[in-house]
mmCIF file with all atom_site columns, C-alpha atoms in Angstrom:
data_model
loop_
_atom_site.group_PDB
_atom_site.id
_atom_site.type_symbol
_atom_site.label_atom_id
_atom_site.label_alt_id
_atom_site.label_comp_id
_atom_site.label_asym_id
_atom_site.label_entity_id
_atom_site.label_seq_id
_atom_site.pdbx_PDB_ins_code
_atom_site.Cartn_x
_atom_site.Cartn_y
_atom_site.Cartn_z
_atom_site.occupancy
_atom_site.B_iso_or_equiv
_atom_site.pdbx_formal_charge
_atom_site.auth_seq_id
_atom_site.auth_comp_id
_atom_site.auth_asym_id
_atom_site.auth_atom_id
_atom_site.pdbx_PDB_model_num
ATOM 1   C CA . UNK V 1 1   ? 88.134  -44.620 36.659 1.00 63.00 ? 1   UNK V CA 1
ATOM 2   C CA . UNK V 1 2   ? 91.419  -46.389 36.978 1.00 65.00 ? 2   UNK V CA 1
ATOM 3   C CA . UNK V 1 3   ? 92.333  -49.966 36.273 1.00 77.00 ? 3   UNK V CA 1
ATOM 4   C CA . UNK V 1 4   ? 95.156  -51.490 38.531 1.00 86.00 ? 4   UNK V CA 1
ATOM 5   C CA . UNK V 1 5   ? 96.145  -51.354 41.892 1.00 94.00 ? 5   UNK V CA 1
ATOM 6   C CA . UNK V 1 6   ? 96.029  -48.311 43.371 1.00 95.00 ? 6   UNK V CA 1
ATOM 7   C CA . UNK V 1 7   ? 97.668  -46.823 46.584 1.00 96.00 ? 7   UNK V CA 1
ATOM 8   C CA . UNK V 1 8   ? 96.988  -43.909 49.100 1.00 96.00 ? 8   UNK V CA 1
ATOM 9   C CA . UNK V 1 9   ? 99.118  -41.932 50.998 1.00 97.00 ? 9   UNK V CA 1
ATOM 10  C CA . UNK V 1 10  ? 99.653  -39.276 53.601 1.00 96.00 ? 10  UNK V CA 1
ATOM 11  C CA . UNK V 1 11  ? 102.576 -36.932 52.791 1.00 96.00 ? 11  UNK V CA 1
ATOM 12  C CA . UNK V 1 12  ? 104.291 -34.180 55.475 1.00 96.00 ? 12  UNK V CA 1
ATOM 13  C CA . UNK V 1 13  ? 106.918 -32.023 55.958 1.00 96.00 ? 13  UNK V CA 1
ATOM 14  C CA . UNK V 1 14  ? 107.857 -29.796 59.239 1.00 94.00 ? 14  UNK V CA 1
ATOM 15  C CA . UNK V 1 15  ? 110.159 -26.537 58.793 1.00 92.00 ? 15  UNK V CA 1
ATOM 16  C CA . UNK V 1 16  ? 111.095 -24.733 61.593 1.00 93.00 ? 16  UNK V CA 1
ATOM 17  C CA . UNK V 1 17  ? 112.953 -21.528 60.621 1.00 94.00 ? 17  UNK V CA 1
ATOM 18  C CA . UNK V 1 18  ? 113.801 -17.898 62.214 1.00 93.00 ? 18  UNK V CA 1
ATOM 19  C CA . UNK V 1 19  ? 110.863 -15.525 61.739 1.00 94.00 ? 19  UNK V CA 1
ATOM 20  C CA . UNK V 1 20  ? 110.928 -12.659 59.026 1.00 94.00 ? 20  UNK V CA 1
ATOM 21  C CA . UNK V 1 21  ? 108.382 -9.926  60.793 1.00 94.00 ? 21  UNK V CA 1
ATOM 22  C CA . UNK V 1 22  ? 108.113 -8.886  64.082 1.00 95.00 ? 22  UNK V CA 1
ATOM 23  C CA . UNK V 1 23  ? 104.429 -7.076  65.192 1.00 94.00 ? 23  UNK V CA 1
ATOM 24  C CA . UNK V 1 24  ? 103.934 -4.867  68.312 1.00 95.00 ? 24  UNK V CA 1
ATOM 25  C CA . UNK V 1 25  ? 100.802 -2.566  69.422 1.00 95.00 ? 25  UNK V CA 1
ATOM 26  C CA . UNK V 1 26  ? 101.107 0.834   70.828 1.00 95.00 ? 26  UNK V CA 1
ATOM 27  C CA . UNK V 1 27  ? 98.006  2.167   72.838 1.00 95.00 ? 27  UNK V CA 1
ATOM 28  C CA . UNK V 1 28  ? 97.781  6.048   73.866 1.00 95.00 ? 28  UNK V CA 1
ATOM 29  C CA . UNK V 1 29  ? 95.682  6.528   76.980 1.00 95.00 ? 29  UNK V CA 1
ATOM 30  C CA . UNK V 1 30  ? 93.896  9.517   78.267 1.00 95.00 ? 30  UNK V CA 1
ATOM 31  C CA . UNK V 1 31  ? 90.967  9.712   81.369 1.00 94.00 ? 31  UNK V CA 1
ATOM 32  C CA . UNK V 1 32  ? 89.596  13.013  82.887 1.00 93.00 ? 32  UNK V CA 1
ATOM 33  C CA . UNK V 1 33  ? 86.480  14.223  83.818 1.00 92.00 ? 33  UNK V CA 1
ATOM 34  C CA . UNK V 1 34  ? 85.832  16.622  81.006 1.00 91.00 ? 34  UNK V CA 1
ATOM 35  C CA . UNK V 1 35  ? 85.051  14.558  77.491 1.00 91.00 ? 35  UNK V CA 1
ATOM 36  C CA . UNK V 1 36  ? 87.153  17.383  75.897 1.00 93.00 ? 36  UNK V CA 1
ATOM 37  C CA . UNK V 1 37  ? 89.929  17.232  78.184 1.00 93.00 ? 37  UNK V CA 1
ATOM 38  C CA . UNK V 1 38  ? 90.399  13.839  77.657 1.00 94.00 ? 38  UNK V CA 1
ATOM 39  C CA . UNK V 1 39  ? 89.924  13.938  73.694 1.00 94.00 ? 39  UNK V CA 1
ATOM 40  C CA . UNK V 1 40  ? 92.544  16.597  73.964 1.00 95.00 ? 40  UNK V CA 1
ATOM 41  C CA . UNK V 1 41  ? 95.081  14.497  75.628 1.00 95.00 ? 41  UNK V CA 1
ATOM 42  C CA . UNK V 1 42  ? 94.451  11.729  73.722 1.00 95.00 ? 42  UNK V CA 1
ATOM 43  C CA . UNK V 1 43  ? 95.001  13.280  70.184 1.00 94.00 ? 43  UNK V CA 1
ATOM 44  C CA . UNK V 1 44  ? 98.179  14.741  71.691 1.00 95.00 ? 44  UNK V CA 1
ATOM 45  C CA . UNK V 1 45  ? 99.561  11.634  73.044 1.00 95.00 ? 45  UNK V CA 1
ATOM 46  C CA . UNK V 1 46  ? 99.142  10.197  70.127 1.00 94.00 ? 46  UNK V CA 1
ATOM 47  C CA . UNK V 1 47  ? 100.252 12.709  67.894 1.00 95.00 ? 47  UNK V CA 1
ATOM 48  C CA . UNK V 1 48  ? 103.537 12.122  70.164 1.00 94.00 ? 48  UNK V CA 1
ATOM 49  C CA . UNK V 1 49  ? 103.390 8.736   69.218 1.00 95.00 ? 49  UNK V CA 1
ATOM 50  C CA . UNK V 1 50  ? 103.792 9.498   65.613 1.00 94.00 ? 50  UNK V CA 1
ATOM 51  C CA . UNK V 1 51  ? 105.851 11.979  65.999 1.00 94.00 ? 51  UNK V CA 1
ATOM 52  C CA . UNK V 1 52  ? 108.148 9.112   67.621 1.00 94.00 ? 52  UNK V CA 1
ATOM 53  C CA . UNK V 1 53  ? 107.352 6.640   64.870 1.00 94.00 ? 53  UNK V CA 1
ATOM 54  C CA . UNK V 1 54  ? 108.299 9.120   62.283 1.00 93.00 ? 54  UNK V CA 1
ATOM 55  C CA . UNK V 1 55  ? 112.022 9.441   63.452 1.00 91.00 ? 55  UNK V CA 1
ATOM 56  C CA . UNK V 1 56  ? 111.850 5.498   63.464 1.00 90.00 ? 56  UNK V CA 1
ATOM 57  C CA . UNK V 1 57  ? 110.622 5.385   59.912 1.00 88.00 ? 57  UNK V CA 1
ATOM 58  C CA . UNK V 1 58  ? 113.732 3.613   58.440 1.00 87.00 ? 58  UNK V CA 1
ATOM 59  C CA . UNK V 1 59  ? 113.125 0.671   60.679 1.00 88.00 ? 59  UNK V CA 1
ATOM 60  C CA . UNK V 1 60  ? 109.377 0.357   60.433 1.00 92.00 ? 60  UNK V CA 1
ATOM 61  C CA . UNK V 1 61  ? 107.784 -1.605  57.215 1.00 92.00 ? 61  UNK V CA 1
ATOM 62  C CA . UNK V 1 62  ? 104.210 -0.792  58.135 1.00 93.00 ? 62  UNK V CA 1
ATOM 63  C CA . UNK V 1 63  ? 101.848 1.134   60.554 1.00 93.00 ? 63  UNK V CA 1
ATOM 64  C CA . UNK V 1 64  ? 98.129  1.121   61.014 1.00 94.00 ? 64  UNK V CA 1
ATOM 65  C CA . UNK V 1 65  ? 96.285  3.075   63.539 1.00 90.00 ? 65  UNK V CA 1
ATOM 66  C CA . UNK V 1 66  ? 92.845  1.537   64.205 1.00 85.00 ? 66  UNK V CA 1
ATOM 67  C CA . UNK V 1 67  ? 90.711  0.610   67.171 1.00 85.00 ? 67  UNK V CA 1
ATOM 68  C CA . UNK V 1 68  ? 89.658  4.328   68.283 1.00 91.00 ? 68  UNK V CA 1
ATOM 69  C CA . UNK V 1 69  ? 87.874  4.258   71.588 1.00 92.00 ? 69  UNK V CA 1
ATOM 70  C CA . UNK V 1 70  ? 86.089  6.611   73.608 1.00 90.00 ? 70  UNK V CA 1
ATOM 71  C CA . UNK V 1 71  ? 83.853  5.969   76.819 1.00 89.00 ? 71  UNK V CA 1
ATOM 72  C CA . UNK V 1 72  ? 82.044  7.031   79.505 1.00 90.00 ? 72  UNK V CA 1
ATOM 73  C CA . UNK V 1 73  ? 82.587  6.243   82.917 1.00 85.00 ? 73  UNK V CA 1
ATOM 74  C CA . UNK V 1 74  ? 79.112  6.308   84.854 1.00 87.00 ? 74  UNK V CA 1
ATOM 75  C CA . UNK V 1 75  ? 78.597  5.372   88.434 1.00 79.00 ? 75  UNK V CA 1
ATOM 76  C CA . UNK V 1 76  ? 76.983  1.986   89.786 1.00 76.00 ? 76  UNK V CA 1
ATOM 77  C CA . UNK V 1 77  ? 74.200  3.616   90.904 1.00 73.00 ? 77  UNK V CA 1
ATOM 78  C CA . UNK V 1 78  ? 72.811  5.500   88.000 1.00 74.00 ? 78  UNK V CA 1
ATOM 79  C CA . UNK V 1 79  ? 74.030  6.879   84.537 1.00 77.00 ? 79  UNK V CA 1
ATOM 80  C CA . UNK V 1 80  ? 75.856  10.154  85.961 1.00 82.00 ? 80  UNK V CA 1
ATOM 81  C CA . UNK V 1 81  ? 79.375  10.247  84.195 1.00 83.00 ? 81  UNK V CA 1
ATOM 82  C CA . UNK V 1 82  ? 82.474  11.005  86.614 1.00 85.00 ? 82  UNK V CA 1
ATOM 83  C CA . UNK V 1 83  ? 85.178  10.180  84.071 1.00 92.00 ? 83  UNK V CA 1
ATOM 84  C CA . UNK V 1 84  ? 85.677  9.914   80.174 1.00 92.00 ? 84  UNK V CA 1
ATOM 85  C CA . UNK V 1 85  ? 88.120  7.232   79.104 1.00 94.00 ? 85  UNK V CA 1
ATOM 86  C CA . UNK V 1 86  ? 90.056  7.250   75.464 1.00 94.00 ? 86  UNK V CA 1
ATOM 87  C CA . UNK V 1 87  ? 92.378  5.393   73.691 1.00 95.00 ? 87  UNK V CA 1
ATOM 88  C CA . UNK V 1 88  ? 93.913  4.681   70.332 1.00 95.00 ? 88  UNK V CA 1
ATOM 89  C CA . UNK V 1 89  ? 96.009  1.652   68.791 1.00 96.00 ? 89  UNK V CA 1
ATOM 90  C CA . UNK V 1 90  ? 98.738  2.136   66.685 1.00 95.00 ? 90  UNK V CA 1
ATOM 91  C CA . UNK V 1 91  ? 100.143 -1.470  64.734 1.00 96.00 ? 91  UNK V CA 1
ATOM 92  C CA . UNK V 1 92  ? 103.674 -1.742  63.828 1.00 96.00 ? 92  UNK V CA 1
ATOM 93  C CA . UNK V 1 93  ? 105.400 -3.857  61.536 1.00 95.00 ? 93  UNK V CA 1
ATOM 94  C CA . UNK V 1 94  ? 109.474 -4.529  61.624 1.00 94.00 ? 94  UNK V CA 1
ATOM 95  C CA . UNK V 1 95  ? 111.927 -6.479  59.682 1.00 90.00 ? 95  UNK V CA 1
ATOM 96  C CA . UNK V 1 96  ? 114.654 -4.535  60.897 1.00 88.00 ? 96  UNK V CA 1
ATOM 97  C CA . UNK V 1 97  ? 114.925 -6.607  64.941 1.00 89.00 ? 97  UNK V CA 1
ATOM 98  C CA . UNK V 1 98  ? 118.152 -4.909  65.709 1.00 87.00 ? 98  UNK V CA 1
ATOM 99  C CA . UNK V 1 99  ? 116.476 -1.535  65.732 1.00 86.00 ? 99  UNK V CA 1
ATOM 100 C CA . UNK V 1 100 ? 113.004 -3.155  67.475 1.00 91.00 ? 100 UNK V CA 1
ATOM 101 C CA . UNK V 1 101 ? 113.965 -3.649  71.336 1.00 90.00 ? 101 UNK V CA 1
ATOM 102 C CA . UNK V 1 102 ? 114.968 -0.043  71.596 1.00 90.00 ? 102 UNK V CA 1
ATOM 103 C CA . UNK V 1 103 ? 112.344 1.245   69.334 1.00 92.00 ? 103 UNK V CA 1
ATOM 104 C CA . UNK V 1 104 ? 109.293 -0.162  71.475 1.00 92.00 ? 104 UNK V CA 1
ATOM 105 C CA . UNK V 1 105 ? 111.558 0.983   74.706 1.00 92.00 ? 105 UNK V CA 1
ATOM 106 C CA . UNK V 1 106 ? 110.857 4.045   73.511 1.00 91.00 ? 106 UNK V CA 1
ATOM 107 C CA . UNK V 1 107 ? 107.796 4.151   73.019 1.00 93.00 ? 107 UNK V CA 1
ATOM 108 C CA . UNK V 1 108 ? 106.866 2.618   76.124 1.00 91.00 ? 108 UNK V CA 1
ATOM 109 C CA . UNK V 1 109 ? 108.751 5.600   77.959 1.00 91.00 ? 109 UNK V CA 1
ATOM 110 C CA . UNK V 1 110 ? 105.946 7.727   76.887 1.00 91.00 ? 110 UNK V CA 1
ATOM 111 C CA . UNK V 1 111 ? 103.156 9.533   78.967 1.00 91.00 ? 111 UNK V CA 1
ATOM 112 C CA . UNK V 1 112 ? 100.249 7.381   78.781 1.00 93.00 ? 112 UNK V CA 1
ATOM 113 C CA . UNK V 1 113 ? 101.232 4.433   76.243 1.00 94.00 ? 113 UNK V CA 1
ATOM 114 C CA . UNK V 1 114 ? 101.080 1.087   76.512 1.00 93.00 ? 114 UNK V CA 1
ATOM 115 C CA . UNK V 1 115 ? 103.277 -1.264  74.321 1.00 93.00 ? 115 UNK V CA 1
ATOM 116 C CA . UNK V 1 116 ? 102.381 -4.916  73.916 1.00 93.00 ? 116 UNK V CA 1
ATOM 117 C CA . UNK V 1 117 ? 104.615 -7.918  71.797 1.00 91.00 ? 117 UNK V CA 1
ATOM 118 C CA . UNK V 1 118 ? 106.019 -8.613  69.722 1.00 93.00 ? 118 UNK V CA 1
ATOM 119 C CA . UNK V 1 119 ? 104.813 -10.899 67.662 1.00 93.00 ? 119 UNK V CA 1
ATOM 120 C CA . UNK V 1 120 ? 106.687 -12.903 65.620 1.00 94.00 ? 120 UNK V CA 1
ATOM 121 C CA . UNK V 1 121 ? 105.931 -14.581 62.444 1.00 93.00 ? 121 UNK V CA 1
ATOM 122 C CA . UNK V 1 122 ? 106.614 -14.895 58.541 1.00 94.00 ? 122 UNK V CA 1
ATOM 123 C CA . UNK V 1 123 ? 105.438 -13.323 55.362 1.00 92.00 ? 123 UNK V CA 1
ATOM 124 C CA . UNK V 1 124 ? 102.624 -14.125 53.973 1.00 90.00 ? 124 UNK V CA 1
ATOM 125 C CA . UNK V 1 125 ? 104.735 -14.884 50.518 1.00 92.00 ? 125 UNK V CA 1
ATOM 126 C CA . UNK V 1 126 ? 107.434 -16.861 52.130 1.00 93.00 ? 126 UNK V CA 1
ATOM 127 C CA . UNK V 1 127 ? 109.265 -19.302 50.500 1.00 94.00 ? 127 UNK V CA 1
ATOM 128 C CA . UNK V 1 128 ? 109.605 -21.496 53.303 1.00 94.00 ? 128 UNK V CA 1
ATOM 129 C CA . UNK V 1 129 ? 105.796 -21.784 53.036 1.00 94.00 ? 129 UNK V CA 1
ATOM 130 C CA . UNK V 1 130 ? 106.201 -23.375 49.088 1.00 94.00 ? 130 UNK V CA 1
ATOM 131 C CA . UNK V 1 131 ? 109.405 -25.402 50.579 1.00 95.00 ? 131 UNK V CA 1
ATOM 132 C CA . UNK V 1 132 ? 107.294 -27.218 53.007 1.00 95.00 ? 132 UNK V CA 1
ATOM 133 C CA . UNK V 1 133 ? 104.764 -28.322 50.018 1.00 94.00 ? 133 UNK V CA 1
ATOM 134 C CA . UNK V 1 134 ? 107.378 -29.512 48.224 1.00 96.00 ? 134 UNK V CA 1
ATOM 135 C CA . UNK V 1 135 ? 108.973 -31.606 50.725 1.00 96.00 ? 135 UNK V CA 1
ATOM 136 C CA . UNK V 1 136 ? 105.285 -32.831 51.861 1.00 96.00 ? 136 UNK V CA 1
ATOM 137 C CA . UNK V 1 137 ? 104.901 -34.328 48.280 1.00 96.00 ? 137 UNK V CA 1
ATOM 138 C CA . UNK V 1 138 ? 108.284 -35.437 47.781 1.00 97.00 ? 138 UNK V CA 1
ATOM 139 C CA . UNK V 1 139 ? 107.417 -37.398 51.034 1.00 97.00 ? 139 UNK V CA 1
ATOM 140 C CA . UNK V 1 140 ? 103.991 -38.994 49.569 1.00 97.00 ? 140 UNK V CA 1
ATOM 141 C CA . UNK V 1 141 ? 105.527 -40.057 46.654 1.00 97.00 ? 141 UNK V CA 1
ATOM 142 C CA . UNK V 1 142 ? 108.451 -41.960 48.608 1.00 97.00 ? 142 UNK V CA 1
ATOM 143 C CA . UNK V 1 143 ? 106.056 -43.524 51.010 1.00 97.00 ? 143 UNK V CA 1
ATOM 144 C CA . UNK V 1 144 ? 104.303 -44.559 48.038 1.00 97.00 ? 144 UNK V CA 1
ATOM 145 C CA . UNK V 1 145 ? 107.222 -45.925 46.496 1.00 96.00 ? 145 UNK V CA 1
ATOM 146 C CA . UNK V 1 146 ? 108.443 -47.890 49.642 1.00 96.00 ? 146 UNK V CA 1
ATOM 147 C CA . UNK V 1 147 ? 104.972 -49.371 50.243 1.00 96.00 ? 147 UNK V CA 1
ATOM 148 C CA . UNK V 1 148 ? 104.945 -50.646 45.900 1.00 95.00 ? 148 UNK V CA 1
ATOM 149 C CA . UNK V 1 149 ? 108.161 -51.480 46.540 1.00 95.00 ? 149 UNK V CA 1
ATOM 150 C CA . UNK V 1 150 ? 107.115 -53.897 49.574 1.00 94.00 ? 150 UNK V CA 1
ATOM 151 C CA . UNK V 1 151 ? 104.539 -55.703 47.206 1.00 93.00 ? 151 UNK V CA 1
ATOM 152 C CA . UNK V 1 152 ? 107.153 -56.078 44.340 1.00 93.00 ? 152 UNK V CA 1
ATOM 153 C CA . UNK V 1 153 ? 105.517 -53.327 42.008 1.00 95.00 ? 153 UNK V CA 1
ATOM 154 C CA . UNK V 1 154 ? 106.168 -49.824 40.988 1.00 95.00 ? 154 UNK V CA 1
ATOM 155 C CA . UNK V 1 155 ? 104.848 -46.467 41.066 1.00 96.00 ? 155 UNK V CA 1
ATOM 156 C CA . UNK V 1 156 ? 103.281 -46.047 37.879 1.00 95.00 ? 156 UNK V CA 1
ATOM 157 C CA . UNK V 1 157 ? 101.118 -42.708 37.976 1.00 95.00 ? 157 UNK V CA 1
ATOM 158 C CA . UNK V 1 158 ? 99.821  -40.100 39.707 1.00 95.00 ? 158 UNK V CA 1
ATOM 159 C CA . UNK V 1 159 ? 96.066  -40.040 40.215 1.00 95.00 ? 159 UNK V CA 1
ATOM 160 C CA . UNK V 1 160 ? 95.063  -36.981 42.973 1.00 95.00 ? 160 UNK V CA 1
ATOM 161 C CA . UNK V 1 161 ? 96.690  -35.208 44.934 1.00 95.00 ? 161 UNK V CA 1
ATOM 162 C CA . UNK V 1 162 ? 94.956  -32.581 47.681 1.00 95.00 ? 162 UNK V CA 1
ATOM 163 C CA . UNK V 1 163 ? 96.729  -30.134 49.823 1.00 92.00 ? 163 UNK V CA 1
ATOM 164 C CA . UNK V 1 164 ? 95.298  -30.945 53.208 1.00 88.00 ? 164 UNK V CA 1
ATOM 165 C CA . UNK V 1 165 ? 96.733  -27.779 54.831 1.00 76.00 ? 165 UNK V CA 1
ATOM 166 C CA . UNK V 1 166 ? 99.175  -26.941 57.294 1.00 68.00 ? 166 UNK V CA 1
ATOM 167 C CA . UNK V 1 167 ? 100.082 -24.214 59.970 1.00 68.00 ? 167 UNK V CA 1
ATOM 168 C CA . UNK V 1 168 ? 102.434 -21.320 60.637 1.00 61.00 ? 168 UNK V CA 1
ATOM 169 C CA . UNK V 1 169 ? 101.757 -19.828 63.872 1.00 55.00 ? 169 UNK V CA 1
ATOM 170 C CA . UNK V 1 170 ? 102.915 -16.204 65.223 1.00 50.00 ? 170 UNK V CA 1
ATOM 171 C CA . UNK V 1 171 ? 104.883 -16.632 68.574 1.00 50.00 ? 171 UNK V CA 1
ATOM 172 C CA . UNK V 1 172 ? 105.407 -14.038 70.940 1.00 48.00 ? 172 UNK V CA 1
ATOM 173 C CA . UNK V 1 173 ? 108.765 -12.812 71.875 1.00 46.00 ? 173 UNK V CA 1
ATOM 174 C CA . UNK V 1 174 ? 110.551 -13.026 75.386 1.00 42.00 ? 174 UNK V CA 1
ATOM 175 C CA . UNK V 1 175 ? 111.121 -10.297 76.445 1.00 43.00 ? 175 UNK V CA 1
ATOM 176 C CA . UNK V 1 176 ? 114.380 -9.082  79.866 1.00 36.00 ? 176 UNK V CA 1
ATOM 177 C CA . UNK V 1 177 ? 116.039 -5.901  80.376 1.00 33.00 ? 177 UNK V CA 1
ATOM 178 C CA . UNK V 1 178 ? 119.998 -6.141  80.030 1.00 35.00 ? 178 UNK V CA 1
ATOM 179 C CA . UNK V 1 179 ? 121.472 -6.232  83.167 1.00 32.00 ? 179 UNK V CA 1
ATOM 180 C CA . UNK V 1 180 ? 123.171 -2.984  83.907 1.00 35.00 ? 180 UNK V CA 1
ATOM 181 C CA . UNK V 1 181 ? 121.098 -0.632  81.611 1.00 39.00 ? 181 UNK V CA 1
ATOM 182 C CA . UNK V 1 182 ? 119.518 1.432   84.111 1.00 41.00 ? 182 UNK V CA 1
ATOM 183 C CA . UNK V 1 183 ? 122.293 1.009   87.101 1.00 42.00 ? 183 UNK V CA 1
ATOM 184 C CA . UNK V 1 184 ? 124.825 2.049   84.005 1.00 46.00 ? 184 UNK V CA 1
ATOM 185 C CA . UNK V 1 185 ? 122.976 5.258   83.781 1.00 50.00 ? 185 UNK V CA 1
ATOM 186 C CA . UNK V 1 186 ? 122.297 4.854   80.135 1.00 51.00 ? 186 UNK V CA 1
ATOM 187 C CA . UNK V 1 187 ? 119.455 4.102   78.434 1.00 53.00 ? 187 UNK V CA 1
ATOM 188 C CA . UNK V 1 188 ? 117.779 0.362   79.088 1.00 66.00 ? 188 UNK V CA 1
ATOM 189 C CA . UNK V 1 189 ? 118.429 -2.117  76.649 1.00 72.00 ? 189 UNK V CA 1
ATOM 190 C CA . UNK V 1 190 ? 115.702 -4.778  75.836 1.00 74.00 ? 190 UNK V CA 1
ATOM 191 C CA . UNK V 1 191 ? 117.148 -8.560  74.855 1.00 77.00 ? 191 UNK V CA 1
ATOM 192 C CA . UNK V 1 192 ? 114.276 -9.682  72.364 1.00 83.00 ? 192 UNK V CA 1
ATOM 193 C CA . UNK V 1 193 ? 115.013 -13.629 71.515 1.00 84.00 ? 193 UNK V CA 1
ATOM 194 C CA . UNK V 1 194 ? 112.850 -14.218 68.463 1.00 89.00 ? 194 UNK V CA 1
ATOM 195 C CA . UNK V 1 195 ? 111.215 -17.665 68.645 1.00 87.00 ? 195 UNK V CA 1
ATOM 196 C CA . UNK V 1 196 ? 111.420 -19.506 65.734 1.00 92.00 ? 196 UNK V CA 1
ATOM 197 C CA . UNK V 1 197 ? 108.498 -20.821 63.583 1.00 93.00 ? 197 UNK V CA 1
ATOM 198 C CA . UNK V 1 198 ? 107.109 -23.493 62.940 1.00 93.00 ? 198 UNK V CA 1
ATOM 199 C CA . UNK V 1 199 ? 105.674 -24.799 59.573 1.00 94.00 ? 199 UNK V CA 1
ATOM 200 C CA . UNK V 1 200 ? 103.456 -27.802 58.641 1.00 94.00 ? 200 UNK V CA 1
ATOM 201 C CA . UNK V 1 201 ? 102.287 -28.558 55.085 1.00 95.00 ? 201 UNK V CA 1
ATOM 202 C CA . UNK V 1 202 ? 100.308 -32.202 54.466 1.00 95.00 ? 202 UNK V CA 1
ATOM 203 C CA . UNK V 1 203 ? 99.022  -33.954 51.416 1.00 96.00 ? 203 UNK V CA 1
ATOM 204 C CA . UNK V 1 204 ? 97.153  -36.859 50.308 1.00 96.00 ? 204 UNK V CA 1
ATOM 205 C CA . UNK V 1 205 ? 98.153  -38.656 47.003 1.00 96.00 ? 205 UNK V CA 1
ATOM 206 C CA . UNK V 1 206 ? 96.668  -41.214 45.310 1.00 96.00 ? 206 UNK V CA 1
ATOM 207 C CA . UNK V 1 207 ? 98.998  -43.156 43.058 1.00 97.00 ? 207 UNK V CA 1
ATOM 208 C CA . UNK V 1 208 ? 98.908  -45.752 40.460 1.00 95.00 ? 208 UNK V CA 1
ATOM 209 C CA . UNK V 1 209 ? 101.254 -48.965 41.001 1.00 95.00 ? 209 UNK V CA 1
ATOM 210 C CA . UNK V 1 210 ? 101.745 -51.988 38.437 1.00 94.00 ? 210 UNK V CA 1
ATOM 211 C CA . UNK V 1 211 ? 100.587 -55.577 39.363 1.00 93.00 ? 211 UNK V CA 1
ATOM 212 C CA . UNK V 1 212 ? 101.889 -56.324 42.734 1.00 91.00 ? 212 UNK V CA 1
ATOM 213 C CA . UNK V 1 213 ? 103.952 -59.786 43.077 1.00 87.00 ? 213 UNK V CA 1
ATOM 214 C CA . UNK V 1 214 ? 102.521 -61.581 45.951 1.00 80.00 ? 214 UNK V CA 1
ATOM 215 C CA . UNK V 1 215 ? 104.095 -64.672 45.591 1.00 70.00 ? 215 UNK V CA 1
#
C-alpha cells in the first residue's frame, strides 16, 4: 500500500506511418458439368498460377495456398447435379510495391482468376509498434507531472503501469489504371497509392507525488 498522494493518468500516442507489407488473394476458377472436368481445369489453372508466381519469386516474401473448394451445383427442384464448381486461393505477401501493381495485373490476365487487394499493413515486429508505447508513457508521465506540478508537488514514483492496448489496422489500397496503358498498346499499368497506417498505443499509470501545497 502506498502512503502519500497519489495520481492517475491516461497516457497516448498516435503514429501514422507508410505501410511495410502489402497482401493480395488470387482465386483459380473452374465450372463444368463433369466433376473431373472441372477438377482438371482447376488444378491446371492453378498450376498456371504458380507457374506465374514462380517467375515473380524475387518480389514475393510469402505465399500460402489454402481455402480448396469444390461443389455441386443441384437444381431447385431436387438434388440432380447440372454443374460442379471449384476453386482455390492462393495468399501473397510483398514488400517489394514497385514490382506489386504489375505483378497482380498479371495475374488477373489469367483464364479463370480472380485477384482481390491489396491489403496494406505493417509487420507484426515493427518498430513503430514499440515507438508508439514509448511515446504513450512518455505522455503519462508528463501529464502526471503537469497535474503535480499544478498542486505545487512532484512526481515522486512510479506505482503501476498497464498497457491498455492500441490498434494498427490493414487498409486496402486504391486501386486506377494509368491513363494511356491500353490505348498505348503496351501493357496496362496499375497506380497502387498505399494508404498509410495508423497506430494507437494507451496506458494507465499510477504515480506517486510529494505533499501537494494547497495554500
Amino acid at each position: 500500500m502506498v502512503d502519500g498522494p497519489v495520481v492517475t493518468v491516461r497516457g497516448e500516442a498516435y503514429r501514422e506511418v507508410a505501410p511495410e507489407v502489402a497482401r493480395f488473394a488470387v482465386t483459380a476458377l473452374a465450372r463444368d458439368r463433369d466433376r473431373e472436368a472441372t477438377l482438371t481445369r482447376l488444378a491446371e489453372r492453378a498450376a498456371a498460377v504458380r507457374v506465374l508466381l514462380d517467375s515473380a519469386e524475387p518480389a514475393i516474401d510469402r505465399r500460402e495456398t489454402g481455402d480448396l473448394r469444390v461443389r455441386p451445383e443441384t437444381r431447385r427442384s431436387g438434388e440432380r447435379v447440372v454443374a460442379w464448381h471449384g476453386s482455390v486461393v492462393t495468399t501473397v505477401t510483398v514488400t517489394d510495391f514497385t514490382a506489386l501493381g504489375e505483378l497482380m495485373l498479371r495475374l488477373a490476365d489469367q483464364d479463370q482468376v480472380e485477384v482481390a487487394g491489396p491489403w496494406w499493413s505493417l509487420r507484426p515486429d515493427s518498430p513503430t509498434y514499440r515507438e508508439a508505447r514509448h511515446a504513450a508513457i512518455a505522455d503519462a508521465l508528463q501529464r502526471a507531472r503537469e497535474y503535480a506540478e499544478a498542486l505545487g508537488a512532484q512526481v515522486t514514483d512510479l506505482i503501476e503501469l498497464a498497457d491498455e492496448g492500441g490498434t494498427g489496422q490493414p487498409m486496402m489500397a486504391r486501386m486506377a489504371f494509368e491513363a494511356g496503358g491500353v490505348a498505348g498498346g503496351g501493357p496496362p499499368e496499375l497506380e497502387l497509392d498505399p494508404q498509410p497506417q495508423g497506430v494507437h498505443a494507451a496506458v494507465r499509470a499510477r504515480f506517486a507525488i510529494s505533499q501537494p501545497v494547497l495554500s
